[in-house]
C-alpha cells in the first residue's frame, strides 16, 4: 500500500533515514548515473538559485552548487533529520548551500525566487502531487525550469522485480497499490506525470526515458559481489520490508532464492541489474 506524507516523515526520521545515512556511499554510487542525467537535463547556470527537493544527504546539492558557482545558491530540503544532518556535515564550509528540514510540498518558500527546481527521486511521495507542484511552481521565477528524475514502472526495474520475484513462491505477493498512490513508482505513467504538471501550471513538459545499469553489489570476487548485493537488498528497499516480520526459516529460504537470482546477474565481480527512469523537464512559462 502507499505511504502518505505523515508516514513518510515518521519513516525517514527513523529506521529508513538511519539506514540511508549508514549506506550513503553505496546508494550514491547506485544512483549516480540517474542524478547526473537529471543535472545535465536541468542545465544549471552560473548564478542560478536552485531548490533541491528531497535532497537526502546532499549529494546532488553539492553537485549543483559546484555548477552555479559563487554567485549562485542551492537550498536543499528534505523531511529526514538524519539525512539533513549528514548533508550539513558534508557542506559545512560551503556558503553556497543551505539545508532545511522541511516537507517541500508545504514549506514556506519565497515567491519567484528560484531559477531551477530539481530533484533526484524526491517527488514521487506527495499526498497531492498536483497541489505540491503548484506550491513549488510559485517559488519559481517566470521562465524558470523544473527538472527531476523519477522511476518508471516497477516491472521495468530489476531492483524491485528481481528480489521480490525470487521470493514469489515463498511469500504471497503484496497487493499492488491503487493507481496514483504515493510511492517510488507513482510517476511511472507518462500521461499521469504530464497531467500532474499541467494541472500545477507548468508548460513545455518533456519526459525522456533513461535506462542504465545499476551496480547493486561489488567485491573482490563474484561471490563477494553476490554477498554485497544480498546484504544491501536486506538493508534497504522492498526485500527488507517483505522479510521484516518473517520467521528465520522463511527468511533463510528467501535469502537463498534471492542469492540465486543475483548470481545470474554477475558481471566481472559485480552484480549488475537494470534501472529504468524518466528524466522530466518543464518550465514556468508566464501567461
CSV table of C-alpha atoms in Angstrom, one decimal, residues 131-258:
chain,number,residue,atom,x,y,z
A,131,UNK,CA,-1.0,20.7,-5.3
A,132,UNK,CA,2.6,20.1,-4.2
A,133,UNK,CA,3.9,21.1,-7.7
A,134,UNK,CA,1.6,24.1,-7.8
A,135,UNK,CA,3.1,25.2,-4.5
A,136,UNK,CA,6.6,24.6,-5.7
A,137,UNK,CA,6.0,26.4,-9.0
A,138,UNK,CA,5.1,29.6,-7.2
A,139,UNK,CA,8.7,29.7,-5.9
A,140,UNK,CA,10.0,29.5,-9.5
A,141,UNK,CA,10.8,32.7,-11.5
A,142,UNK,CA,8.9,33.3,-14.7
A,143,UNK,CA,10.6,31.2,-17.3
A,144,UNK,CA,12.3,29.1,-14.6
A,145,UNK,CA,13.0,25.4,-15.1
A,146,UNK,CA,11.9,22.2,-13.5
A,147,UNK,CA,14.0,19.0,-13.9
A,148,UNK,CA,13.8,15.8,-12.0
A,149,UNK,CA,14.4,12.0,-12.3
A,150,UNK,CA,11.8,9.5,-11.2
A,151,UNK,CA,11.4,5.8,-11.6
A,152,UNK,CA,9.4,4.3,-14.4
A,153,UNK,CA,7.2,1.2,-13.7
A,154,UNK,CA,8.1,-1.4,-11.1
A,155,UNK,CA,8.1,-4.1,-13.7
A,156,UNK,CA,10.9,-2.3,-15.6
A,157,UNK,CA,13.3,-2.0,-12.6
A,158,UNK,CA,15.3,-5.1,-11.5
A,159,UNK,CA,16.0,-3.7,-8.0
A,160,UNK,CA,12.4,-4.5,-7.1
A,161,UNK,CA,11.4,-7.2,-9.6
A,162,UNK,CA,14.5,-9.4,-9.1
A,163,UNK,CA,14.3,-9.9,-5.3
A,164,UNK,CA,10.5,-9.9,-5.0
A,165,UNK,CA,10.2,-12.2,-8.0
A,166,UNK,CA,12.7,-14.6,-6.4
A,167,UNK,CA,10.6,-15.0,-3.3
A,168,UNK,CA,7.2,-15.2,-5.1
A,169,UNK,CA,6.9,-18.9,-4.3
A,170,UNK,CA,7.9,-18.4,-0.7
A,171,UNK,CA,5.8,-15.4,0.4
A,172,UNK,CA,2.5,-14.3,-1.1
A,173,UNK,CA,3.0,-11.1,-3.1
A,174,UNK,CA,1.7,-7.9,-1.6
A,175,UNK,CA,-1.3,-6.4,-3.2
A,176,UNK,CA,-0.3,-3.6,-5.6
A,177,UNK,CA,-1.3,-0.1,-4.5
A,178,UNK,CA,-4.1,1.6,-6.3
A,179,UNK,CA,-3.0,3.7,-9.3
A,180,UNK,CA,-1.7,7.1,-8.3
A,181,UNK,CA,-0.9,6.0,-4.7
A,182,UNK,CA,2.3,7.9,-3.5
A,183,UNK,CA,5.3,5.7,-3.7
A,184,UNK,CA,8.6,5.1,-5.6
A,185,UNK,CA,6.7,4.1,-8.8
A,186,UNK,CA,3.8,6.5,-8.7
A,187,UNK,CA,5.3,8.5,-11.5
A,188,UNK,CA,5.8,5.5,-13.8
A,189,UNK,CA,2.9,6.5,-16.1
A,190,UNK,CA,3.9,9.2,-18.6
A,191,UNK,CA,0.4,10.6,-19.0
A,192,UNK,CA,-0.2,10.9,-15.3
A,193,UNK,CA,3.1,12.9,-14.8
A,194,UNK,CA,2.1,15.2,-17.7
A,195,UNK,CA,-1.3,15.7,-16.2
A,196,UNK,CA,0.0,16.5,-12.7
A,197,UNK,CA,2.4,19.1,-14.1
A,198,UNK,CA,-0.1,20.6,-16.4
A,199,UNK,CA,-2.6,21.0,-13.5
A,200,UNK,CA,0.2,22.6,-11.5
A,201,UNK,CA,0.7,25.2,-14.2
A,202,UNK,CA,3.8,24.0,-15.9
A,203,UNK,CA,4.4,24.1,-19.6
A,204,UNK,CA,6.9,22.7,-22.2
A,205,UNK,CA,6.7,19.4,-20.3
A,206,UNK,CA,9.0,16.6,-21.6
A,207,UNK,CA,9.6,13.1,-20.4
A,208,UNK,CA,12.6,11.2,-21.7
A,209,UNK,CA,13.2,7.6,-20.9
A,210,UNK,CA,16.6,6.9,-19.2
A,211,UNK,CA,17.8,3.4,-18.8
A,212,UNK,CA,21.1,2.5,-17.1
A,213,UNK,CA,22.9,-0.4,-15.5
A,214,UNK,CA,22.9,-0.4,-11.7
A,215,UNK,CA,25.8,-2.0,-9.9
A,216,UNK,CA,23.9,-3.4,-7.0
A,217,UNK,CA,26.8,-5.4,-5.5
A,218,UNK,CA,30.5,-5.5,-5.9
A,219,UNK,CA,33.5,-7.2,-4.4
A,220,UNK,CA,36.9,-8.8,-4.9
A,221,UNK,CA,35.2,-12.0,-6.3
A,222,UNK,CA,31.9,-12.9,-7.8
A,223,UNK,CA,30.8,-14.5,-4.6
A,224,UNK,CA,31.7,-11.3,-2.6
A,225,UNK,CA,29.7,-9.2,-5.1
A,226,UNK,CA,26.6,-11.5,-4.6
A,227,UNK,CA,27.1,-11.2,-0.8
A,228,UNK,CA,27.2,-7.4,-1.1
A,229,UNK,CA,24.1,-7.3,-3.2
A,230,UNK,CA,22.2,-9.6,-0.8
A,231,UNK,CA,23.3,-7.6,2.2
A,232,UNK,CA,22.1,-4.3,0.6
A,233,UNK,CA,18.8,-5.8,-0.5
A,234,UNK,CA,18.2,-6.8,3.1
A,235,UNK,CA,19.2,-3.3,4.4
A,236,UNK,CA,17.3,-1.0,2.0
A,237,UNK,CA,14.4,-1.5,-0.4
A,238,UNK,CA,11.4,-3.8,-0.7
A,239,UNK,CA,13.1,-7.0,0.4
A,240,UNK,CA,13.9,-5.7,3.8
A,241,UNK,CA,10.2,-4.8,4.3
A,242,UNK,CA,8.9,-8.0,2.9
A,243,UNK,CA,11.0,-10.1,5.3
A,244,UNK,CA,10.8,-7.8,8.3
A,245,UNK,CA,8.4,-10.0,10.4
A,246,UNK,CA,9.1,-13.4,8.9
A,247,UNK,CA,10.4,-16.3,10.9
A,248,UNK,CA,14.0,-17.4,10.5
A,249,UNK,CA,13.3,-20.5,8.3
A,250,UNK,CA,11.3,-18.3,5.8
A,251,UNK,CA,14.0,-15.7,5.8
A,252,UNK,CA,16.6,-18.3,5.1
A,253,UNK,CA,14.7,-19.8,2.1
A,254,UNK,CA,14.1,-16.3,0.8
A,255,UNK,CA,17.7,-15.3,1.0
A,256,UNK,CA,18.8,-18.4,-0.8
A,257,UNK,CA,16.3,-17.6,-3.6
A,258,UNK,CA,17.5,-14.0,-3.9
